[in-house]
PDB file of C-alpha atoms in Angstrom:
ATOM      1  CA  MET A   1     -63.193  53.807 -34.914  1.00  0.00           C
ATOM      2  CA  ARG A   2     -64.227  52.761 -31.415  1.00  0.00           C
ATOM      3  CA  LYS A   3     -64.554  55.411 -28.777  1.00  0.00           C
ATOM      4  CA  SER A   4     -62.139  53.496 -26.625  1.00  0.00           C
ATOM      5  CA  VAL A   5     -59.610  54.265 -29.122  1.00  0.00           C
ATOM      6  CA  LEU A   6     -60.771  57.529 -30.581  1.00  0.00           C
ATOM      7  CA  LEU A   7     -60.775  59.450 -27.205  1.00  0.00           C
ATOM      8  CA  PRO A   8     -57.285  58.432 -26.057  1.00  0.00           C
ATOM      9  CA  ALA A   9     -56.036  59.153 -29.493  1.00  0.00           C
ATOM     10  CA  ALA A  10     -57.541  62.577 -29.408  1.00  0.00           C
ATOM     11  CA  ALA A  11     -55.938  63.223 -26.014  1.00  0.00           C
ATOM     12  CA  VAL A  12     -52.454  62.205 -27.344  1.00  0.00           C
ATOM     13  CA  ALA A  13     -52.906  64.227 -30.629  1.00  0.00           C
ATOM     14  CA  GLY A  14     -53.913  67.393 -28.603  1.00  0.00           C
ATOM     15  CA  GLY A  15     -50.972  66.822 -26.174  1.00  0.00           C
ATOM     16  CA  VAL A  16     -48.490  66.569 -28.967  1.00  0.00           C
ATOM     17  CA  VAL A  17     -49.850  69.693 -30.766  1.00  0.00           C
ATOM     18  CA  GLY A  18     -49.703  71.450 -27.322  1.00  0.00           C
ATOM     19  CA  LEU A  19     -46.092  70.236 -26.670  1.00  0.00           C
ATOM     20  CA  LEU A  20     -44.933  71.641 -30.046  1.00  0.00           C
ATOM     21  CA  VAL A  21     -46.709  74.987 -29.291  1.00  0.00           C
ATOM     22  CA  ARG A  22     -45.314  75.012 -25.800  1.00  0.00           C
ATOM     23  CA  ARG A  23     -41.660  74.663 -27.095  1.00  0.00           C
ATOM     24  CA  VAL A  24     -42.184  77.557 -29.452  1.00  0.00           C
ATOM     25  CA  TYR A  25     -43.620  79.557 -26.462  1.00  0.00           C
ATOM     26  CA  LEU A  26     -40.733  78.730 -24.195  1.00  0.00           C
ATOM     27  CA  ALA A  27     -38.279  79.633 -26.921  1.00  0.00           C
ATOM     28  CA  ASN A  28     -39.866  83.009 -28.135  1.00  0.00           C
ATOM     29  CA  GLY A  29     -42.262  84.148 -25.439  1.00  0.00           C
ATOM     30  CA  PHE A  30     -39.718  85.665 -23.107  1.00  0.00           C
ATOM     31  CA  GLU A  31     -37.248  88.353 -23.031  1.00  0.00           C
ATOM     32  CA  ALA A  32     -33.712  87.234 -23.558  1.00  0.00           C
ATOM     33  CA  GLY A  33     -32.067  89.411 -20.768  1.00  0.00           C
ATOM     34  CA  THR A  34     -34.633  89.318 -17.925  1.00  0.00           C
ATOM     35  CA  GLY A  35     -36.645  86.174 -18.640  1.00  0.00           C
ATOM     36  CA  LEU A  36     -39.748  88.212 -18.238  1.00  0.00           C
ATOM     37  CA  PRO A  37     -42.784  87.206 -20.493  1.00  0.00           C
ATOM     38  CA  ILE A  38     -43.282  89.280 -23.715  1.00  0.00           C
ATOM     39  CA  ALA A  39     -46.756  90.934 -23.527  1.00  0.00           C
ATOM     40  CA  GLY A  40     -49.071  89.893 -26.285  1.00  0.00           C
ATOM     41  CA  ALA A  41     -46.607  87.433 -27.806  1.00  0.00           C
ATOM     42  CA  PRO A  42     -48.259  85.437 -30.526  1.00  0.00           C
ATOM     43  CA  SER A  43     -46.815  82.184 -29.001  1.00  0.00           C
ATOM     44  CA  LEU A  44     -48.477  82.931 -25.656  1.00  0.00           C
ATOM     45  CA  TRP A  45     -51.860  83.297 -27.279  1.00  0.00           C
ATOM     46  CA  ALA A  46     -51.375  80.138 -29.379  1.00  0.00           C
ATOM     47  CA  MET A  47     -50.439  78.232 -26.126  1.00  0.00           C
ATOM     48  CA  ALA A  48     -53.575  79.375 -24.326  1.00  0.00           C
ATOM     49  CA  ILE A  49     -55.822  78.715 -27.262  1.00  0.00           C
ATOM     50  CA  VAL A  50     -54.565  75.211 -28.069  1.00  0.00           C
ATOM     51  CA  THR A  51     -54.834  74.353 -24.245  1.00  0.00           C
ATOM     52  CA  VAL A  52     -58.355  75.692 -23.996  1.00  0.00           C
ATOM     53  CA  VAL A  53     -59.517  73.906 -27.224  1.00  0.00           C
ATOM     54  CA  VAL A  54     -57.914  70.673 -26.355  1.00  0.00           C
ATOM     55  CA  LEU A  55     -59.374  70.568 -22.843  1.00  0.00           C
ATOM     56  CA  GLY A  56     -62.820  71.823 -24.146  1.00  0.00           C
ATOM     57  CA  LEU A  57     -62.903  69.085 -26.702  1.00  0.00           C
ATOM     58  CA  LEU A  58     -61.939  66.319 -24.341  1.00  0.00           C
ATOM     59  CA  VAL A  59     -64.618  67.377 -21.882  1.00  0.00           C
ATOM     60  CA  ALA A  60     -67.219  67.586 -24.506  1.00  0.00           C
ATOM     61  CA  LEU A  61     -66.272  63.998 -25.805  1.00  0.00           C
ATOM     62  CA  SER A  62     -66.512  62.707 -22.372  1.00  0.00           C
ATOM     63  CA  CYS A  63     -70.005  63.880 -21.659  1.00  0.00           C
ATOM     64  CA  GLY A  64     -73.090  61.694 -22.272  1.00  0.00           C
ATOM     65  CA  LYS A  65     -75.210  58.977 -20.736  1.00  0.00           C
ATOM     66  CA  HIS A  66     -73.168  56.400 -19.072  1.00  0.00           C
ATOM     67  CA  LYS A  67     -73.695  53.249 -16.921  1.00  0.00           C
ATOM     68  CA  ASN A  68     -73.672  53.127 -13.275  1.00  0.00           C
ATOM     69  CA  TYR A  69     -70.470  51.579 -11.773  1.00  0.00           C
ATOM     70  CA  THR A  70     -70.923  52.478  -8.126  1.00  0.00           C
ATOM     71  CA  GLN A  71     -68.669  50.293  -6.076  1.00  0.00           C
ATOM     72  CA  CYS A  72     -67.781  48.218  -9.031  1.00  0.00           C
ATOM     73  CA  TYR A  73     -64.180  48.987  -9.905  1.00  0.00           C
ATOM     74  CA  THR A  74     -63.389  45.764 -11.750  1.00  0.00           C
ATOM     75  CA  GLY A  75     -66.757  46.142 -13.838  1.00  0.00           C
ATOM     76  CA  ALA A  76     -65.592  49.645 -14.898  1.00  0.00           C
ATOM     77  CA  PHE A  77     -61.807  48.980 -15.728  1.00  0.00           C
ATOM     78  CA  TYR A  78     -61.620  45.294 -16.581  1.00  0.00           C
ATOM     79  CA  SER A  79     -60.004  44.908 -20.128  1.00  0.00           C
ATOM     80  CA  GLU A  80     -59.175  41.837 -22.258  1.00  0.00           C
ATOM     81  CA  HIS A  81     -57.105  43.927 -24.634  1.00  0.00           C
ATOM     82  CA  THR A  82     -53.331  43.232 -24.311  1.00  0.00           C
ATOM     83  CA  VAL A  83     -52.494  46.853 -25.225  1.00  0.00           C
ATOM     84  CA  CYS A  84     -54.699  48.321 -22.526  1.00  0.00           C
ATOM     85  CA  ILE A  85     -53.236  46.074 -19.838  1.00  0.00           C
ATOM     86  CA  ALA A  86     -49.728  46.722 -21.119  1.00  0.00           C
ATOM     87  CA  GLY A  87     -50.507  50.447 -20.762  1.00  0.00           C
ATOM     88  CA  MET A  88     -51.583  50.143 -17.133  1.00  0.00           C
ATOM     89  CA  LEU A  89     -48.373  48.122 -16.294  1.00  0.00           C
ATOM     90  CA  ALA A  90     -46.197  50.532 -18.261  1.00  0.00           C
ATOM     91  CA  GLY A  91     -47.716  53.311 -16.165  1.00  0.00           C
ATOM     92  CA  ALA A  92     -46.790  51.342 -12.939  1.00  0.00           C
ATOM     93  CA  VAL A  93     -43.199  50.750 -14.074  1.00  0.00           C
ATOM     94  CA  LEU A  94     -42.763  54.466 -14.979  1.00  0.00           C
ATOM     95  CA  LEU A  95     -44.309  55.595 -11.634  1.00  0.00           C
ATOM     96  CA  GLY A  96     -41.879  53.192  -9.913  1.00  0.00           C
ATOM     97  CA  VAL A  97     -38.991  54.676 -11.878  1.00  0.00           C
ATOM     98  CA  GLY A  98     -40.103  58.083 -10.974  1.00  0.00           C
ATOM     99  CA  GLY A  99     -40.392  57.145  -7.170  1.00  0.00           C
ATOM    100  CA  PHE A 100     -36.795  55.730  -7.185  1.00  0.00           C
ATOM    101  CA  LEU A 101     -35.472  58.926  -8.856  1.00  0.00           C
ATOM    102  CA  ALA A 102     -37.372  61.097  -6.306  1.00  0.00           C
ATOM    103  CA  LEU A 103     -35.819  59.230  -3.444  1.00  0.00           C
ATOM    104  CA  ALA A 104     -32.451  59.503  -5.128  1.00  0.00           C
ATOM    105  CA  ASN A 105     -32.838  63.288  -5.684  1.00  0.00           C
ATOM    106  CA  TRP A 106     -33.659  63.756  -2.057  1.00  0.00           C
ATOM    107  CA  PHE A 107     -30.914  61.602  -0.588  1.00  0.00           C
ATOM    108  CA  SER A 108     -28.339  63.241  -2.848  1.00  0.00           C
ATOM    109  CA  SER A 109     -29.278  66.680  -1.945  1.00  0.00           C
ATOM    110  CA  PRO A 110     -26.922  68.440   0.574  1.00  0.00           C
ATOM    111  CA  SER A 111     -27.972  68.192   4.358  1.00  0.00           C
ATOM    112  CA  LEU A 112     -28.488  71.390   6.154  1.00  0.00           C
ATOM    113  CA  GLY A 113     -26.507  69.867   9.017  1.00  0.00           C
ATOM    114  CA  LEU A 114     -29.196  70.334  11.785  1.00  0.00           C
ATOM    115  CA  MET A 115     -28.750  67.736  14.571  1.00  0.00           C
ATOM    116  CA  GLU A 116     -32.282  68.152  15.889  1.00  0.00           C
ATOM    117  CA  LYS A 117     -33.874  67.871  12.338  1.00  0.00           C
ATOM    118  CA  PRO A 118     -31.862  65.240  10.517  1.00  0.00           C
ATOM    119  CA  LEU A 119     -34.303  65.181   7.628  1.00  0.00           C
ATOM    120  CA  ARG A 120     -33.717  68.826   6.690  1.00  0.00           C
ATOM    121  CA  ARG A 121     -32.075  69.013   3.343  1.00  0.00           C
ATOM    122  CA  GLU A 122     -31.809  71.591   0.609  1.00  0.00           C
ATOM    123  CA  LEU A 123     -34.454  69.582  -1.175  1.00  0.00           C
ATOM    124  CA  SER A 124     -37.812  69.488   0.459  1.00  0.00           C
ATOM    125  CA  VAL A 125     -38.704  66.408   2.429  1.00  0.00           C
ATOM    126  CA  THR A 126     -41.777  66.143   0.367  1.00  0.00           C
ATOM    127  CA  TRP A 127     -39.673  64.559  -2.366  1.00  0.00           C
ATOM    128  CA  LEU A 128     -38.977  61.717   0.080  1.00  0.00           C
ATOM    129  CA  TYR A 129     -42.603  61.033   0.702  1.00  0.00           C
ATOM    130  CA  LEU A 130     -43.309  61.545  -3.066  1.00  0.00           C
ATOM    131  CA  GLY A 131     -40.765  58.684  -3.799  1.00  0.00           C
ATOM    132  CA  ILE A 132     -42.419  56.549  -1.095  1.00  0.00           C
ATOM    133  CA  PHE A 133     -45.911  57.083  -2.477  1.00  0.00           C
ATOM    134  CA  CYS A 134     -44.972  56.679  -6.152  1.00  0.00           C
ATOM    135  CA  LEU A 135     -43.563  53.214  -5.286  1.00  0.00           C
ATOM    136  CA  LEU A 136     -46.713  52.338  -3.473  1.00  0.00           C
ATOM    137  CA  ALA A 137     -48.813  53.678  -6.342  1.00  0.00           C
ATOM    138  CA  ALA A 138     -46.828  51.540  -8.807  1.00  0.00           C
ATOM    139  CA  ALA A 139     -47.357  48.444  -6.523  1.00  0.00           C
ATOM    140  CA  GLY A 140     -51.085  49.367  -6.348  1.00  0.00           C
ATOM    141  CA  ILE A 141     -51.531  49.633 -10.057  1.00  0.00           C
ATOM    142  CA  TYR A 142     -49.892  46.309 -10.565  1.00  0.00           C
ATOM    143  CA  PHE A 143     -51.888  44.483  -7.869  1.00  0.00           C
ATOM    144  CA  VAL A 144     -55.137  46.014  -9.148  1.00  0.00           C
ATOM    145  CA  THR A 145     -54.312  45.101 -12.613  1.00  0.00           C
ATOM    146  CA  GLN A 146     -53.520  41.490 -11.718  1.00  0.00           C
ATOM    147  CA  LYS A 147     -56.950  41.290  -9.766  1.00  0.00           C
ATOM    148  CA  MET A 148     -58.885  42.564 -12.633  1.00  0.00           C
ATOM    149  CA  ARG A 149     -57.052  40.151 -15.066  1.00  0.00           C
ATOM    150  CA  ARG A 150     -58.257  37.314 -12.803  1.00  0.00           C
ATOM    151  CA  LYS A 151     -61.679  38.945 -12.791  1.00  0.00           C
ATOM    152  CA  GLU A 152     -61.719  39.385  -9.114  1.00  0.00           C
ATOM    153  CA  PRO A 153     -62.698  42.365  -6.891  1.00  0.00           C
ATOM    154  CA  ILE A 154     -59.911  44.819  -6.010  1.00  0.00           C
ATOM    155  CA  LEU A 155     -58.753  46.075  -2.653  1.00  0.00           C
ATOM    156  CA  THR A 156     -59.810  49.837  -2.665  1.00  0.00           C
ATOM    157  CA  ALA A 157     -56.734  50.866  -0.550  1.00  0.00           C
ATOM    158  CA  TRP A 158     -54.431  50.087  -3.495  1.00  0.00           C
ATOM    159  CA  ALA A 159     -56.653  51.845  -5.977  1.00  0.00           C
ATOM    160  CA  ALA A 160     -56.309  55.180  -3.929  1.00  0.00           C
ATOM    161  CA  MET A 161     -52.416  55.060  -3.948  1.00  0.00           C
ATOM    162  CA  PRO A 162     -51.998  56.934  -7.335  1.00  0.00           C
ATOM    163  CA  THR A 163     -54.199  59.818  -5.903  1.00  0.00           C
ATOM    164  CA  LEU A 164     -51.988  60.181  -2.785  1.00  0.00           C
ATOM    165  CA  ALA A 165     -48.898  60.147  -5.016  1.00  0.00           C
ATOM    166  CA  GLY A 166     -50.505  62.878  -7.179  1.00  0.00           C
ATOM    167  CA  CYS A 167     -51.126  64.993  -4.130  1.00  0.00           C
ATOM    168  CA  LEU A 168     -47.512  64.847  -2.964  1.00  0.00           C
ATOM    169  CA  TRP A 169     -46.387  65.463  -6.684  1.00  0.00           C
ATOM    170  CA  VAL A 170     -48.148  68.720  -6.575  1.00  0.00           C
ATOM    171  CA  VAL A 171     -46.786  69.707  -3.096  1.00  0.00           C
ATOM    172  CA  ALA A 172     -43.093  68.611  -3.884  1.00  0.00           C
ATOM    173  CA  ASN A 173     -43.032  70.727  -7.068  1.00  0.00           C
ATOM    174  CA  TYR A 174     -44.702  73.739  -5.404  1.00  0.00           C
ATOM    175  CA  TYR A 175     -42.140  73.912  -2.544  1.00  0.00           C
ATOM    176  CA  ASP A 176     -39.124  73.495  -4.733  1.00  0.00           C
ATOM    177  CA  HIS A 177     -39.939  75.046  -8.055  1.00  0.00           C
ATOM    178  CA  TRP A 178     -43.152  76.944  -8.532  1.00  0.00           C
ATOM    179  CA  ALA A 179     -43.107  79.016  -5.275  1.00  0.00           C
ATOM    180  CA  GLU A 180     -39.573  80.490  -6.280  1.00  0.00           C
ATOM    181  CA  GLU A 181     -40.630  81.152  -9.907  1.00  0.00           C
ATOM    182  CA  PRO A 182     -42.081  84.689 -10.388  1.00  0.00           C
ATOM    183  CA  VAL A 183     -43.279  84.089 -13.929  1.00  0.00           C
ATOM    184  CA  LEU A 184     -46.475  81.942 -14.249  1.00  0.00           C
ATOM    185  CA  GLY A 185     -45.948  81.084 -17.785  1.00  0.00           C
ATOM    186  CA  GLN A 186     -42.837  79.179 -16.873  1.00  0.00           C
ATOM    187  CA  TYR A 187     -44.752  76.537 -14.900  1.00  0.00           C
ATOM    188  CA  ALA A 188     -48.333  76.951 -15.757  1.00  0.00           C
ATOM    189  CA  ILE A 189     -48.606  73.851 -17.975  1.00  0.00           C
ATOM    190  CA  PRO A 190     -46.650  71.634 -15.430  1.00  0.00           C
ATOM    191  CA  MET A 191     -48.818  72.854 -12.711  1.00  0.00           C
ATOM    192  CA  LEU A 192     -52.013  72.183 -14.608  1.00  0.00           C
ATOM    193  CA  ALA A 193     -50.660  68.696 -15.610  1.00  0.00           C
ATOM    194  CA  THR A 194     -50.046  67.745 -11.999  1.00  0.00           C
ATOM    195  CA  GLY A 195     -53.438  69.049 -10.878  1.00  0.00           C
ATOM    196  CA  LEU A 196     -55.548  67.389 -13.574  1.00  0.00           C
ATOM    197  CA  SER A 197     -53.665  64.079 -13.069  1.00  0.00           C
ATOM    198  CA  MET A 198     -54.216  64.129  -9.371  1.00  0.00           C
ATOM    199  CA  LEU A 199     -57.888  64.770  -9.951  1.00  0.00           C
ATOM    200  CA  GLY A 200     -57.964  62.092 -12.617  1.00  0.00           C
ATOM    201  CA  CYS A 201     -56.480  59.475 -10.264  1.00  0.00           C
ATOM    202  CA  MET A 202     -59.004  60.551  -7.612  1.00  0.00           C
ATOM    203  CA  MET A 203     -61.778  59.912  -9.874  1.00  0.00           C
ATOM    204  CA  ILE A 204     -60.577  56.599 -10.968  1.00  0.00           C
ATOM    205  CA  GLY A 205     -60.043  55.414  -7.398  1.00  0.00           C
ATOM    206  CA  ALA A 206     -63.496  56.732  -6.498  1.00  0.00           C
ATOM    207  CA  MET A 207     -65.064  54.086  -8.667  1.00  0.00           C
ATOM    208  CA  GLY A 208     -64.252  51.572  -6.024  1.00  0.00           C
ATOM    209  CA  PHE A 209     -66.349  53.539  -3.558  1.00  0.00           C
ATOM    210  CA  ASP A 210     -69.812  55.151  -3.602  1.00  0.00           C
ATOM    211  CA  LYS A 211     -68.486  58.131  -5.758  1.00  0.00           C
ATOM    212  CA  ALA A 212     -68.516  56.790  -9.371  1.00  0.00           C
ATOM    213  CA  ARG A 213     -68.842  59.518 -12.038  1.00  0.00           C
ATOM    214  CA  VAL A 214     -67.984  58.281 -15.558  1.00  0.00           C
ATOM    215  CA  SER A 215     -68.100  61.572 -17.342  1.00  0.00           C
ATOM    216  CA  THR A 216     -65.926  63.347 -14.634  1.00  0.00           C
ATOM    217  CA  THR A 217     -63.483  60.479 -14.601  1.00  0.00           C
ATOM    218  CA  LEU A 218     -63.113  60.450 -18.344  1.00  0.00           C
ATOM    219  CA  ALA A 219     -62.761  64.291 -18.539  1.00  0.00           C
ATOM    220  CA  PHE A 220     -60.120  64.420 -15.885  1.00  0.00           C
ATOM    221  CA  SER A 221     -58.201  61.410 -16.939  1.00  0.00           C
ATOM    222  CA  LEU A 222     -58.036  62.333 -20.653  1.00  0.00           C
ATOM    223  CA  SER A 223     -57.224  65.953 -19.870  1.00  0.00           C
ATOM    224  CA  GLY A 224     -54.623  65.099 -17.438  1.00  0.00           C
ATOM    225  CA  ALA A 225     -52.920  62.717 -19.811  1.00  0.00           C
ATOM    226  CA  SER A 226     -53.042  65.345 -22.743  1.00  0.00           C
ATOM    227  CA  VAL A 227     -51.609  68.128 -20.403  1.00  0.00           C
ATOM    228  CA  CYS A 228     -48.926  65.736 -19.141  1.00  0.00           C
ATOM    229  CA  ILE A 229     -47.699  65.206 -22.772  1.00  0.00           C
ATOM    230  CA  MET A 230     -47.608  69.098 -23.239  1.00  0.00           C
ATOM    231  CA  ALA A 231     -45.624  69.393 -20.023  1.00  0.00           C
ATOM    232  CA  LEU A 232     -42.838  67.290 -21.516  1.00  0.00           C
ATOM    233  CA  ALA A 233     -41.744  70.317 -23.439  1.00  0.00           C
ATOM    234  CA  ASP A 234     -40.517  71.996 -20.170  1.00  0.00           C
ATOM    235  CA  GLY A 235     -37.532  69.698 -19.827  1.00  0.00           C
ATOM    236  CA  LEU A 236     -38.209  68.771 -16.221  1.00  0.00           C
ATOM    237  CA  ASN A 237     -35.907  66.680 -14.094  1.00  0.00           C
ATOM    238  CA  TRP A 238     -35.874  62.885 -14.633  1.00  0.00           C
ATOM    239  CA  ALA A 239     -38.041  62.164 -11.745  1.00  0.00           C
ATOM    240  CA  ASN A 240     -40.844  64.467 -12.945  1.00  0.00           C
ATOM    241  CA  THR A 241     -40.577  63.203 -16.526  1.00  0.00           C
ATOM    242  CA  ALA A 242     -40.950  59.643 -15.412  1.00  0.00           C
ATOM    243  CA  ILE A 243     -44.024  60.500 -13.386  1.00  0.00           C
ATOM    244  CA  LEU A 244     -45.423  62.525 -16.131  1.00  0.00           C
ATOM    245  CA  LEU A 245     -45.073  59.573 -18.621  1.00  0.00           C
ATOM    246  CA  GLY A 246     -46.465  57.215 -16.049  1.00  0.00           C
ATOM    247  CA  MET A 247     -49.506  59.247 -15.562  1.00  0.00           C
ATOM    248  CA  VAL A 248     -50.005  59.469 -19.423  1.00  0.00           C
ATOM    249  CA  PHE A 249     -49.970  55.674 -19.656  1.00  0.00           C
ATOM    250  CA  TYR A 250     -51.973  54.933 -16.636  1.00  0.00           C
ATOM    251  CA  GLN A 251     -54.829  57.453 -17.276  1.00  0.00           C
ATOM    252  CA  LEU A 252     -55.060  56.849 -20.992  1.00  0.00           C
ATOM    253  CA  SER A 253     -55.301  53.021 -20.300  1.00  0.00           C
ATOM    254  CA  MET A 254     -57.744  53.348 -17.606  1.00  0.00           C
ATOM    255  CA  ALA A 255     -59.932  55.716 -19.679  1.00  0.00           C
ATOM    256  CA  SER A 256     -59.790  53.386 -22.607  1.00  0.00           C
ATOM    257  CA  ALA A 257     -60.931  50.359 -20.565  1.00  0.00           C
ATOM    258  CA  LEU A 258     -63.745  52.565 -18.981  1.00  0.00           C
ATOM    259  CA  ILE A 259     -65.061  53.717 -22.343  1.00  0.00           C
ATOM    260  CA  ALA A 260     -64.949  50.105 -23.708  1.00  0.00           C
ATOM    261  CA  ASN A 261     -67.048  48.816 -20.811  1.00  0.00           C
ATOM    262  CA  ASP A 262     -69.363  51.719 -21.063  1.00  0.00           C
ATOM    263  CA  ASP A 263     -70.061  50.956 -24.734  1.00  0.00           C
ATOM    264  CA  ARG A 264     -70.551  47.204 -24.071  1.00  0.00           C
ATOM    265  CA  ALA A 265     -74.116  45.832 -23.888  1.00  0.00           C
ATOM    266  CA  PRO A 266     -75.678  45.811 -20.381  1.00  0.00           C
ATOM    267  CA  GLY A 267     -74.796  42.555 -18.358  1.00  0.00           C
ATOM    268  CA  LEU A 268     -73.024  41.323 -15.462  1.00  0.00           C
ATOM    269  CA  PRO A 269     -69.477  42.668 -14.604  1.00  0.00           C
ATOM    270  CA  ALA A 270     -66.424  40.601 -15.284  1.00  0.00           C
ATOM    271  CA  CYS A 271     -66.154  39.797 -11.598  1.00  0.00           C
ATOM    272  CA  ALA A 272     -69.841  38.850 -11.053  1.00  0.00           C
ATOM    273  CA  ALA A 273     -68.968  35.441  -9.762  1.00  0.00           C
ATOM    274  CA  HIS A 274     -67.629  37.181  -6.531  1.00  0.00           C
ATOM    275  CA  CYS A 275     -70.509  39.649  -6.119  1.00  0.00           C
ATOM    276  CA  LYS A 276     -72.027  37.917  -3.138  1.00  0.00           C
ATOM    277  CA  GLN A 277     -68.777  37.695  -1.247  1.00  0.00           C
ATOM    278  CA  CYS A 278     -67.220  40.944  -2.555  1.00  0.00           C
ATOM    279  CA  HIS A 279     -64.957  42.530  -0.067  1.00  0.00           C
ATOM    280  CA  GLY A 280     -62.655  44.612  -2.164  1.00  0.00           C
ATOM    281  CA  CYS A 281     -65.228  46.927  -3.916  1.00  0.00           C
ATOM    282  CA  ALA A 282     -66.894  47.743  -0.706  1.00  0.00           C
ATOM    283  CA  PRO A 283     -65.974  51.080   0.556  1.00  0.00           C
ATOM    284  CA  MET A 284     -63.501  50.842   3.476  1.00  0.00           C
ATOM    285  CA  GLY A 285     -65.159  50.860   6.857  1.00  0.00           C
ATOM    286  CA  THR A 286     -68.621  49.822   5.525  1.00  0.00           C
ATOM    287  CA  LEU A 287     -68.103  46.150   5.137  1.00  0.00           C
ATOM    288  CA  LYS A 288     -69.716  45.249   8.358  1.00  0.00           C
ATOM    289  CA  LYS A 289     -72.669  47.307   7.538  1.00  0.00           C
ATOM    290  CA  ASN A 290     -72.980  45.761   4.107  1.00  0.00           C
ATOM    291  CA  LYS A 291     -72.893  42.361   5.679  1.00  0.00           C
ATOM    292  CA  LYS A 292     -75.675  43.262   8.079  1.00  0.00           C
ATOM    293  CA  LYS A 293     -77.938  44.658   5.322  1.00  0.00           C
ATOM    294  CA  ALA A 294     -77.205  41.396   3.179  1.00  0.00           C
ATOM    295  CA  LYS A 295     -78.151  39.291   6.147  1.00  0.00           C
ATOM    296  CA  LYS A 296     -81.275  41.496   6.816  1.00  0.00           C
ATOM    297  CA  LYS A 297     -82.384  41.038   3.205  1.00  0.00           C
ATOM    298  CA  THR A 298     -81.810  37.264   3.433  1.00  0.00           C
ATOM    299  CA  ASN A 299     -83.954  36.985   6.494  1.00  0.00           C
ATOM    300  CA  GLU A 300     -86.611  39.091   5.020  1.00  0.00           C
ATOM    301  CA  SER A 301     -86.850  36.906   1.915  1.00  0.00           C
ATOM    302  CA  GLY A 302     -86.804  33.682   4.022  1.00  0.00           C
ATOM    303  CA  LYS A 303     -89.848  35.055   5.796  1.00  0.00           C
TER     304      LYS A 303
END
């Protein structure tokens, strides 16, 4: 079996096992009257062991010698497989749905009635920002996927949108859920899922800049997707559930494409025809500098 299939399959299998163990833990790991965790509960140890083993396995499978994809996003994530492309687009659709639901949650929450602060509602304003950036992330994934399908360089600004959405996802849940919950076991897995997904999206976006790290990108993407599957056991609201599923599809598809390209024989990237005039994969703010360097090299070669 190809690594591009084996590693995402391992992440999904580990996530499903973790989801089942998590359900058992949530049902039996807390006292019925107080909701406090039962010290030394077998389900608690099982949850911890499964999580550590799954994450450790995915990190180990991600390590090894890899190609250098510095500033070549399309070369790293281009895929001709329909399933892979469909997974990226499914991630975009689910993130878009999550964004709409986050906006709906915020607008439907009761206003605090403060004239000087009209945005103050019972639900934190971070949900408004989360909804906006989830929609931008969905648009970014769609545009980037379409550019890669045409074998063209991407615009790095769009590639960075899922990272910003991930940051706001962490903040929104912290303010309205985790900060008020005294028992860590009730939100440890969702918190881990949002944190790893944010880092996974950050490493994926970094491929378009001068920060390409294949092993780290695979480790965070696969781990984030796996723990997102585990977090589905918590029965979160619809907005969080849609974002969790969107992160699963997006990160697994990108990881699969990266592994396939990494295993391919050395050669020019899919967007090689545009390398000389590539604007999209140059880090933002350095395009003029890159042009000057290219012009200088041309002049030197002419001499």
